[in-house]
mmCIF file with all atom_site columns, C-alpha atoms in Angstrom:
data_model
loop_
_atom_site.group_PDB
_atom_site.id
_atom_site.type_symbol
_atom_site.label_atom_id
_atom_site.label_alt_id
_atom_site.label_comp_id
_atom_site.label_asym_id
_atom_site.label_entity_id
_atom_site.label_seq_id
_atom_site.pdbx_PDB_ins_code
_atom_site.Cartn_x
_atom_site.Cartn_y
_atom_site.Cartn_z
_atom_site.occupancy
_atom_site.B_iso_or_equiv
_atom_site.pdbx_formal_charge
_atom_site.auth_seq_id
_atom_site.auth_comp_id
_atom_site.auth_asym_id
_atom_site.auth_atom_id
_atom_site.pdbx_PDB_model_num
ATOM 1   C CA . ALA H 1 1   ? 14.299  -5.063  0.060   1.00 75.00 ? 157 ALA H CA 1
ATOM 2   C CA . ILE H 1 2   ? 15.720  -2.747  -2.539  1.00 83.00 ? 158 ILE H CA 1
ATOM 3   C CA . GLN H 1 3   ? 13.049  -0.393  -3.849  1.00 86.00 ? 159 GLN H CA 1
ATOM 4   C CA . GLY H 1 4   ? 12.946  2.638   -6.085  1.00 87.00 ? 160 GLY H CA 1
ATOM 5   C CA . GLY H 1 5   ? 10.602  4.755   -8.100  1.00 91.00 ? 161 GLY H CA 1
ATOM 6   C CA . PHE H 1 6   ? 10.133  7.758   -10.317 1.00 92.00 ? 162 PHE H CA 1
ATOM 7   C CA . ASP H 1 7   ? 7.235   10.177  -9.908  1.00 93.00 ? 163 ASP H CA 1
ATOM 8   C CA . PHE H 1 8   ? 5.938   13.059  -11.987 1.00 94.00 ? 164 PHE H CA 1
ATOM 9   C CA . SER H 1 9   ? 3.591   15.690  -10.555 1.00 93.00 ? 165 SER H CA 1
ATOM 10  C CA . HIS H 1 10  ? 1.963   18.564  -12.413 1.00 95.00 ? 166 HIS H CA 1
ATOM 11  C CA . ALA H 1 11  ? 0.470   21.745  -10.959 1.00 92.00 ? 167 ALA H CA 1
ATOM 12  C CA . SER H 1 12  ? -2.882  20.724  -12.488 1.00 95.00 ? 168 SER H CA 1
ATOM 13  C CA . GLY H 1 13  ? -3.182  17.884  -9.943  1.00 94.00 ? 169 GLY H CA 1
ATOM 14  C CA . PHE H 1 14  ? -2.125  15.061  -12.289 1.00 97.00 ? 170 PHE H CA 1
ATOM 15  C CA . SER H 1 15  ? 0.620   12.703  -11.155 1.00 96.00 ? 171 SER H CA 1
ATOM 16  C CA . ALA H 1 16  ? 2.059   9.458   -12.456 1.00 97.00 ? 172 ALA H CA 1
ATOM 17  C CA . GLY H 1 17  ? 4.879   7.156   -11.576 1.00 96.00 ? 173 GLY H CA 1
ATOM 18  C CA . VAL H 1 18  ? 6.580   3.811   -11.559 1.00 97.00 ? 174 VAL H CA 1
ATOM 19  C CA . TRP H 1 19  ? 7.804   1.852   -8.535  1.00 95.00 ? 175 TRP H CA 1
ATOM 20  C CA . ALA H 1 20  ? 9.801   -1.380  -8.329  1.00 94.00 ? 176 ALA H CA 1
ATOM 21  C CA . SER H 1 21  ? 10.916  -3.762  -5.604  1.00 92.00 ? 177 SER H CA 1
ATOM 22  C CA . ASN H 1 22  ? 12.483  -7.172  -5.335  1.00 88.00 ? 178 ASN H CA 1
ATOM 23  C CA . VAL H 1 23  ? 9.980   -9.781  -4.057  1.00 83.00 ? 179 VAL H CA 1
ATOM 24  C CA . ASP H 1 24  ? 10.170  -13.347 -2.778  1.00 75.00 ? 180 ASP H CA 1
ATOM 25  C CA . PHE H 1 25  ? 6.696   -14.899 -2.743  1.00 70.00 ? 181 PHE H CA 1
ATOM 26  C CA . ASP H 1 26  ? 5.826   -18.283 -1.313  1.00 62.00 ? 182 ASP H CA 1
ATOM 27  C CA . GLU H 1 27  ? 6.415   -20.933 -4.002  1.00 61.00 ? 183 GLU H CA 1
ATOM 28  C CA . ALA H 1 28  ? 2.730   -21.876 -3.850  1.00 54.00 ? 184 ALA H CA 1
ATOM 29  C CA . ILE H 1 29  ? 1.878   -18.359 -5.004  1.00 56.00 ? 185 ILE H CA 1
ATOM 30  C CA . ALA H 1 30  ? 4.501   -17.648 -7.633  1.00 53.00 ? 186 ALA H CA 1
ATOM 31  C CA . ASP H 1 31  ? 7.799   -19.470 -7.764  1.00 57.00 ? 187 ASP H CA 1
ATOM 32  C CA . SER H 1 32  ? 9.173   -17.261 -10.523 1.00 68.00 ? 188 SER H CA 1
ATOM 33  C CA . ALA H 1 33  ? 8.296   -13.766 -9.212  1.00 76.00 ? 189 ALA H CA 1
ATOM 34  C CA . ASP H 1 34  ? 11.509  -11.907 -8.388  1.00 81.00 ? 190 ASP H CA 1
ATOM 35  C CA . MET H 1 35  ? 10.311  -8.341  -8.973  1.00 88.00 ? 191 MET H CA 1
ATOM 36  C CA . GLU H 1 36  ? 7.179   -6.233  -8.620  1.00 91.00 ? 192 GLU H CA 1
ATOM 37  C CA . LEU H 1 37  ? 6.813   -3.312  -11.041 1.00 93.00 ? 193 LEU H CA 1
ATOM 38  C CA . ASP H 1 38  ? 3.905   -0.946  -10.381 1.00 96.00 ? 194 ASP H CA 1
ATOM 39  C CA . LEU H 1 39  ? 2.622   1.764   -12.715 1.00 97.00 ? 195 LEU H CA 1
ATOM 40  C CA . TYR H 1 40  ? 0.209   4.347   -11.319 1.00 97.00 ? 196 TYR H CA 1
ATOM 41  C CA . ALA H 1 41  ? -1.513  7.610   -12.155 1.00 98.00 ? 197 ALA H CA 1
ATOM 42  C CA . SER H 1 42  ? -3.875  9.867   -10.259 1.00 98.00 ? 198 SER H CA 1
ATOM 43  C CA . TYR H 1 43  ? -5.610  13.197  -10.348 1.00 98.00 ? 199 TYR H CA 1
ATOM 44  C CA . GLY H 1 44  ? -6.497  15.213  -7.277  1.00 97.00 ? 200 GLY H CA 1
ATOM 45  C CA . ASN H 1 45  ? -6.590  18.570  -5.655  1.00 94.00 ? 201 ASN H CA 1
ATOM 46  C CA . SER H 1 46  ? -6.534  20.212  -2.253  1.00 92.00 ? 202 SER H CA 1
ATOM 47  C CA . PHE H 1 47  ? -8.181  23.366  -1.024  1.00 90.00 ? 203 PHE H CA 1
ATOM 48  C CA . ALA H 1 48  ? -7.141  26.131  1.356   1.00 86.00 ? 204 ALA H CA 1
ATOM 49  C CA . ASN H 1 49  ? -9.426  24.766  4.105   1.00 89.00 ? 205 ASN H CA 1
ATOM 50  C CA . GLY H 1 50  ? -7.381  21.530  4.285   1.00 89.00 ? 206 GLY H CA 1
ATOM 51  C CA . LEU H 1 51  ? -9.815  19.368  2.302   1.00 96.00 ? 207 LEU H CA 1
ATOM 52  C CA . GLY H 1 52  ? -8.394  17.215  -0.491  1.00 96.00 ? 208 GLY H CA 1
ATOM 53  C CA . TRP H 1 53  ? -9.486  14.469  -2.905  1.00 97.00 ? 209 TRP H CA 1
ATOM 54  C CA . SER H 1 54  ? -7.980  12.117  -5.481  1.00 97.00 ? 210 SER H CA 1
ATOM 55  C CA . VAL H 1 55  ? -8.869  9.409   -8.002  1.00 98.00 ? 211 VAL H CA 1
ATOM 56  C CA . GLY H 1 56  ? -6.380  7.038   -9.540  1.00 98.00 ? 212 GLY H CA 1
ATOM 57  C CA . ALA H 1 57  ? -5.377  3.644   -10.878 1.00 98.00 ? 213 ALA H CA 1
ATOM 58  C CA . THR H 1 58  ? -2.508  1.229   -10.271 1.00 97.00 ? 214 THR H CA 1
ATOM 59  C CA . ARG H 1 59  ? -1.213  -1.680  -12.353 1.00 97.00 ? 215 ARG H CA 1
ATOM 60  C CA . TYR H 1 60  ? 0.696   -4.307  -10.342 1.00 94.00 ? 216 TYR H CA 1
ATOM 61  C CA . GLY H 1 61  ? 3.126   -6.189  -12.560 1.00 92.00 ? 217 GLY H CA 1
ATOM 62  C CA . TYR H 1 62  ? 5.432   -9.167  -12.025 1.00 89.00 ? 218 TYR H CA 1
ATOM 63  C CA . PRO H 1 63  ? 7.725   -9.363  -15.059 1.00 87.00 ? 219 PRO H CA 1
ATOM 64  C CA . GLY H 1 64  ? 8.954   -12.774 -16.153 1.00 76.00 ? 220 GLY H CA 1
ATOM 65  C CA . THR H 1 65  ? 6.499   -14.856 -14.152 1.00 76.00 ? 221 THR H CA 1
ATOM 66  C CA . GLU H 1 66  ? 5.521   -18.230 -15.564 1.00 70.00 ? 222 GLU H CA 1
ATOM 67  C CA . ASN H 1 67  ? 1.823   -17.580 -15.010 1.00 69.00 ? 223 ASN H CA 1
ATOM 68  C CA . ASP H 1 68  ? 0.481   -14.052 -15.407 1.00 79.00 ? 224 ASP H CA 1
ATOM 69  C CA . LEU H 1 69  ? 0.138   -12.495 -11.954 1.00 84.00 ? 225 LEU H CA 1
ATOM 70  C CA . ASP H 1 70  ? -0.512  -8.901  -13.116 1.00 91.00 ? 226 ASP H CA 1
ATOM 71  C CA . TRP H 1 71  ? -3.654  -7.122  -11.936 1.00 94.00 ? 227 TRP H CA 1
ATOM 72  C CA . SER H 1 72  ? -5.087  -3.586  -11.673 1.00 96.00 ? 228 SER H CA 1
ATOM 73  C CA . GLU H 1 73  ? -7.110  -1.528  -9.231  1.00 97.00 ? 229 GLU H CA 1
ATOM 74  C CA . VAL H 1 74  ? -8.779  1.878   -9.078  1.00 98.00 ? 230 VAL H CA 1
ATOM 75  C CA . ASN H 1 75  ? -8.949  4.117   -6.031  1.00 98.00 ? 231 ASN H CA 1
ATOM 76  C CA . VAL H 1 76  ? -10.624 7.192   -4.586  1.00 98.00 ? 232 VAL H CA 1
ATOM 77  C CA . GLY H 1 77  ? -9.379  9.135   -1.606  1.00 98.00 ? 233 GLY H CA 1
ATOM 78  C CA . ALA H 1 78  ? -10.224 12.091  0.578   1.00 97.00 ? 234 ALA H CA 1
ATOM 79  C CA . SER H 1 79  ? -8.287  13.993  3.203   1.00 97.00 ? 235 SER H CA 1
ATOM 80  C CA . TYR H 1 80  ? -8.910  16.693  5.750   1.00 96.00 ? 236 TYR H CA 1
ATOM 81  C CA . LYS H 1 81  ? -5.963  18.287  7.529   1.00 94.00 ? 237 LYS H CA 1
ATOM 82  C CA . TRP H 1 82  ? -4.273  15.364  9.357   1.00 95.00 ? 238 TRP H CA 1
ATOM 83  C CA . PHE H 1 83  ? -6.781  12.654  8.408   1.00 97.00 ? 239 PHE H CA 1
ATOM 84  C CA . SER H 1 84  ? -7.185  10.600  5.235   1.00 97.00 ? 240 SER H CA 1
ATOM 85  C CA . ALA H 1 85  ? -9.405  7.837   3.897   1.00 98.00 ? 241 ALA H CA 1
ATOM 86  C CA . SER H 1 86  ? -9.292  5.792   0.709   1.00 98.00 ? 242 SER H CA 1
ATOM 87  C CA . VAL H 1 87  ? -11.030 2.926   -1.054  1.00 98.00 ? 243 VAL H CA 1
ATOM 88  C CA . ASN H 1 88  ? -9.195  0.713   -3.565  1.00 98.00 ? 244 ASN H CA 1
ATOM 89  C CA . TYR H 1 89  ? -11.163 -1.703  -5.765  1.00 98.00 ? 245 TYR H CA 1
ATOM 90  C CA . SER H 1 90  ? -10.233 -4.443  -8.211  1.00 97.00 ? 246 SER H CA 1
ATOM 91  C CA . ASP H 1 91  ? -12.536 -6.811  -10.101 1.00 96.00 ? 247 ASP H CA 1
ATOM 92  C CA . ASN H 1 92  ? -9.469  -9.063  -10.605 1.00 94.00 ? 248 ASN H CA 1
ATOM 93  C CA . VAL H 1 93  ? -7.669  -8.821  -7.259  1.00 93.00 ? 249 VAL H CA 1
ATOM 94  C CA . PHE H 1 94  ? -4.395  -10.810 -7.216  1.00 89.00 ? 250 PHE H CA 1
ATOM 95  C CA . ASN H 1 95  ? -5.303  -11.921 -10.779 1.00 89.00 ? 251 ASN H CA 1
ATOM 96  C CA . THR H 1 96  ? -8.057  -14.231 -9.483  1.00 90.00 ? 252 THR H CA 1
ATOM 97  C CA . ASP H 1 97  ? -10.940 -12.982 -11.692 1.00 93.00 ? 253 ASP H CA 1
ATOM 98  C CA . HIS H 1 98  ? -12.758 -12.017 -8.471  1.00 95.00 ? 254 HIS H CA 1
ATOM 99  C CA . ALA H 1 99  ? -13.216 -8.738  -6.599  1.00 96.00 ? 255 ALA H CA 1
ATOM 100 C CA . GLY H 1 100 ? -11.389 -7.256  -3.644  1.00 96.00 ? 256 GLY H CA 1
ATOM 101 C CA . THR H 1 101 ? -11.853 -3.908  -1.906  1.00 97.00 ? 257 THR H CA 1
ATOM 102 C CA . TYR H 1 102 ? -9.381  -2.285  0.485   1.00 97.00 ? 258 TYR H CA 1
ATOM 103 C CA . TYR H 1 103 ? -10.620 0.392   2.912   1.00 98.00 ? 259 TYR H CA 1
ATOM 104 C CA . ASN H 1 104 ? -8.025  2.532   4.688   1.00 98.00 ? 260 ASN H CA 1
ATOM 105 C CA . VAL H 1 105 ? -8.033  5.406   7.184   1.00 98.00 ? 261 VAL H CA 1
ATOM 106 C CA . GLY H 1 106 ? -4.926  7.258   8.236   1.00 98.00 ? 262 GLY H CA 1
ATOM 107 C CA . PHE H 1 107 ? -3.500  10.027  10.369  1.00 98.00 ? 263 PHE H CA 1
ATOM 108 C CA . SER H 1 108 ? -0.334  12.047  9.836   1.00 97.00 ? 264 SER H CA 1
ATOM 109 C CA . TYR H 1 109 ? 0.843   15.001  11.899  1.00 97.00 ? 265 TYR H CA 1
ATOM 110 C CA . ASP H 1 110 ? 3.969   17.125  11.477  1.00 95.00 ? 266 ASP H CA 1
ATOM 111 C CA . LEU H 1 111 ? 5.963   17.858  14.630  1.00 96.00 ? 267 LEU H CA 1
ATOM 112 C CA . PRO H 1 112 ? 8.795   20.343  15.200  1.00 94.00 ? 268 PRO H CA 1
ATOM 113 C CA . GLN H 1 113 ? 12.291  19.479  13.963  1.00 92.00 ? 269 GLN H CA 1
ATOM 114 C CA . ASP H 1 114 ? 10.930  17.839  10.762  1.00 90.00 ? 270 ASP H CA 1
ATOM 115 C CA . PHE H 1 115 ? 9.430   14.849  12.596  1.00 96.00 ? 271 PHE H CA 1
ATOM 116 C CA . THR H 1 116 ? 6.115   13.323  11.480  1.00 97.00 ? 272 THR H CA 1
ATOM 117 C CA . VAL H 1 117 ? 3.977   10.840  13.420  1.00 98.00 ? 273 VAL H CA 1
ATOM 118 C CA . LYS H 1 118 ? 1.567   8.619   11.508  1.00 98.00 ? 274 LYS H CA 1
ATOM 119 C CA . ALA H 1 119 ? -0.873  5.769   11.939  1.00 98.00 ? 275 ALA H CA 1
ATOM 120 C CA . ALA H 1 120 ? -3.196  3.831   9.624   1.00 98.00 ? 276 ALA H CA 1
ATOM 121 C CA . TYR H 1 121 ? -5.796  1.081   9.770   1.00 98.00 ? 277 TYR H CA 1
ATOM 122 C CA . GLY H 1 122 ? -7.060  -0.887  6.783   1.00 97.00 ? 278 GLY H CA 1
ATOM 123 C CA . THR H 1 123 ? -9.264  -3.816  5.981   1.00 97.00 ? 279 THR H CA 1
ATOM 124 C CA . TYR H 1 124 ? -9.308  -5.911  2.805   1.00 95.00 ? 280 TYR H CA 1
ATOM 125 C CA . ARG H 1 125 ? -12.591 -7.624  1.833   1.00 95.00 ? 281 ARG H CA 1
ATOM 126 C CA . PHE H 1 126 ? -12.667 -10.312 -0.868  1.00 94.00 ? 282 PHE H CA 1
ATOM 127 C CA . ASP H 1 127 ? -15.213 -12.299 -2.826  1.00 93.00 ? 283 ASP H CA 1
ATOM 128 C CA . LYS H 1 128 ? -15.450 -15.753 -1.229  1.00 91.00 ? 284 LYS H CA 1
ATOM 129 C CA . GLU H 1 129 ? -13.746 -17.339 -4.272  1.00 91.00 ? 285 GLU H CA 1
ATOM 130 C CA . VAL H 1 130 ? -10.503 -15.354 -3.844  1.00 89.00 ? 286 VAL H CA 1
ATOM 131 C CA . ASN H 1 131 ? -9.217  -17.314 -0.841  1.00 88.00 ? 287 ASN H CA 1
ATOM 132 C CA . GLY H 1 132 ? -11.260 -20.494 -1.211  1.00 86.00 ? 288 GLY H CA 1
ATOM 133 C CA . ALA H 1 133 ? -13.856 -22.252 0.916   1.00 85.00 ? 289 ALA H CA 1
ATOM 134 C CA . GLY H 1 134 ? -13.184 -22.322 4.636   1.00 86.00 ? 290 GLY H CA 1
ATOM 135 C CA . ASN H 1 135 ? -10.754 -19.402 4.546   1.00 87.00 ? 291 ASN H CA 1
ATOM 136 C CA . PRO H 1 136 ? -11.430 -15.873 5.815   1.00 88.00 ? 292 PRO H CA 1
ATOM 137 C CA . ASP H 1 137 ? -12.826 -13.462 3.223   1.00 91.00 ? 293 ASP H CA 1
ATOM 138 C CA . SER H 1 138 ? -11.254 -10.404 4.874   1.00 93.00 ? 294 SER H CA 1
ATOM 139 C CA . TYR H 1 139 ? -8.356  -9.296  7.038   1.00 94.00 ? 295 TYR H CA 1
ATOM 140 C CA . ALA H 1 140 ? -7.214  -6.125  8.795   1.00 95.00 ? 296 ALA H CA 1
ATOM 141 C CA . ASP H 1 141 ? -3.834  -4.442  9.074   1.00 96.00 ? 297 ASP H CA 1
ATOM 142 C CA . TYR H 1 142 ? -2.487  -1.432  10.918  1.00 97.00 ? 298 TYR H CA 1
ATOM 143 C CA . ASN H 1 143 ? 0.691   0.547   11.410  1.00 97.00 ? 299 ASN H CA 1
ATOM 144 C CA . VAL H 1 144 ? 2.082   3.334   13.570  1.00 98.00 ? 300 VAL H CA 1
ATOM 145 C CA . GLY H 1 145 ? 5.332   5.167   13.007  1.00 98.00 ? 301 GLY H CA 1
ATOM 146 C CA . VAL H 1 146 ? 7.529   8.213   13.062  1.00 98.00 ? 302 VAL H CA 1
ATOM 147 C CA . SER H 1 147 ? 9.658   9.747   10.313  1.00 97.00 ? 303 SER H CA 1
ATOM 148 C CA . LYS H 1 148 ? 12.221  12.537  10.018  1.00 96.00 ? 304 LYS H CA 1
ATOM 149 C CA . GLU H 1 149 ? 13.963  14.402  7.245   1.00 91.00 ? 305 GLU H CA 1
ATOM 150 C CA . PHE H 1 150 ? 17.659  14.927  7.927   1.00 90.00 ? 306 PHE H CA 1
ATOM 151 C CA . GLY H 1 151 ? 20.594  15.795  5.696   1.00 88.00 ? 307 GLY H CA 1
ATOM 152 C CA . GLY H 1 152 ? 18.582  15.267  2.505   1.00 89.00 ? 308 GLY H CA 1
ATOM 153 C CA . PHE H 1 153 ? 17.513  11.766  3.547   1.00 93.00 ? 309 PHE H CA 1
ATOM 154 C CA . GLY H 1 154 ? 14.252  10.427  4.898   1.00 93.00 ? 310 GLY H CA 1
ATOM 155 C CA . PHE H 1 155 ? 14.325  8.156   7.946   1.00 96.00 ? 311 PHE H CA 1
ATOM 156 C CA . ASP H 1 156 ? 11.242  6.159   8.924   1.00 96.00 ? 312 ASP H CA 1
ATOM 157 C CA . LEU H 1 157 ? 10.555  3.716   11.743  1.00 97.00 ? 313 LEU H CA 1
ATOM 158 C CA . THR H 1 158 ? 7.138   2.050   11.500  1.00 98.00 ? 314 THR H CA 1
ATOM 159 C CA . TYR H 1 159 ? 5.553   -0.893  13.292  1.00 97.00 ? 315 TYR H CA 1
ATOM 160 C CA . TYR H 1 160 ? 3.265   -3.025  11.064  1.00 96.00 ? 316 TYR H CA 1
ATOM 161 C CA . ASP H 1 161 ? 0.847   -5.737  12.171  1.00 94.00 ? 317 ASP H CA 1
ATOM 162 C CA . SER H 1 162 ? -2.329  -7.519  11.081  1.00 94.00 ? 318 SER H CA 1
ATOM 163 C CA . ASN H 1 163 ? -5.123  -9.582  12.607  1.00 92.00 ? 319 ASN H CA 1
ATOM 164 C CA . ASN H 1 164 ? -5.421  -13.385 12.914  1.00 90.00 ? 320 ASN H CA 1
ATOM 165 C CA . ASP H 1 165 ? -7.370  -13.671 9.648   1.00 89.00 ? 321 ASP H CA 1
ATOM 166 C CA . ALA H 1 166 ? -4.332  -12.357 7.758   1.00 88.00 ? 322 ALA H CA 1
ATOM 167 C CA . GLU H 1 167 ? -2.182  -15.008 9.420   1.00 87.00 ? 323 GLU H CA 1
ATOM 168 C CA . LYS H 1 168 ? -4.662  -17.730 8.430   1.00 84.00 ? 324 LYS H CA 1
ATOM 169 C CA . LEU H 1 169 ? -4.549  -16.523 4.813   1.00 85.00 ? 325 LEU H CA 1
ATOM 170 C CA . TYR H 1 170 ? -0.857  -15.789 4.327   1.00 82.00 ? 326 TYR H CA 1
ATOM 171 C CA . GLY H 1 171 ? 1.049   -17.363 7.225   1.00 80.00 ? 327 GLY H CA 1
ATOM 172 C CA . ASP H 1 172 ? 2.949   -15.934 10.161  1.00 79.00 ? 328 ASP H CA 1
ATOM 173 C CA . ASP H 1 173 ? 6.109   -15.166 8.153   1.00 77.00 ? 329 ASP H CA 1
ATOM 174 C CA . TRP H 1 174 ? 4.194   -12.608 6.069   1.00 76.00 ? 330 TRP H CA 1
ATOM 175 C CA . THR H 1 175 ? 1.823   -11.173 8.675   1.00 85.00 ? 331 THR H CA 1
ATOM 176 C CA . SER H 1 176 ? 3.472   -11.135 12.112  1.00 87.00 ? 332 SER H CA 1
ATOM 177 C CA . GLY H 1 177 ? 4.108   -7.778  13.742  1.00 92.00 ? 333 GLY H CA 1
ATOM 178 C CA . ARG H 1 178 ? 7.389   -6.152  12.871  1.00 93.00 ? 334 ARG H CA 1
ATOM 179 C CA . ALA H 1 179 ? 9.209   -2.847  13.038  1.00 95.00 ? 335 ALA H CA 1
ATOM 180 C CA . VAL H 1 180 ? 10.644  -1.639  9.733   1.00 94.00 ? 336 VAL H CA 1
ATOM 181 C CA . PHE H 1 181 ? 13.379  0.989   9.484   1.00 94.00 ? 337 PHE H CA 1
ATOM 182 C CA . THR H 1 182 ? 13.640  2.703   6.095   1.00 92.00 ? 338 THR H CA 1
ATOM 183 C CA . VAL H 1 183 ? 16.204  5.127   4.713   1.00 91.00 ? 339 VAL H CA 1
ATOM 184 C CA . SER H 1 184 ? 15.188  6.928   1.520   1.00 89.00 ? 340 SER H CA 1
ATOM 185 C CA . LYS H 1 185 ? 16.612  9.601   -0.746  1.00 84.00 ? 341 LYS H CA 1
ATOM 186 C CA . SER H 1 186 ? 14.666  11.720  -3.234  1.00 79.00 ? 342 SER H CA 1
ATOM 187 C CA . LEU H 1 187 ? 16.557  13.107  -6.194  1.00 73.00 ? 343 LEU H CA 1
#
């Protein structure tokens, strides 16, 4: 995938940005979605003792789709030193007119030589109507990885996977375990 974004951060704790990526959804979901364009803003702060907090909102957009797929969510987060937790909520998850809530916990620790190790676990819970009768109303995902800054670039190798309920909902092509190597550059 080709992805990019622009972010603005202010000393007051306010930040905002835009992020875009090419996408290729299953035709049953959206045969005309070629791009995702996300707009987001948040406000947060951290304290000398390592405690931090944030509140924010994200708008997920799919320009040029035949049927409107756009939807929004709000989020709250907290962190303490190497640990983080967040809750994201939408009353129109995936533009279904029904609610979904994503709970996430994470860990990130800086090592010598500009290496960082990280791990996260999340679970998405939906109203029964989101996925239809007979389908799971939740799924879990997790990841573990390592990243390094080198020569002005960021290098990241992360393994992503999810539980069987995710596979039942979205198919093996979207949910099977995989290692992803990313090279990024901040300007």
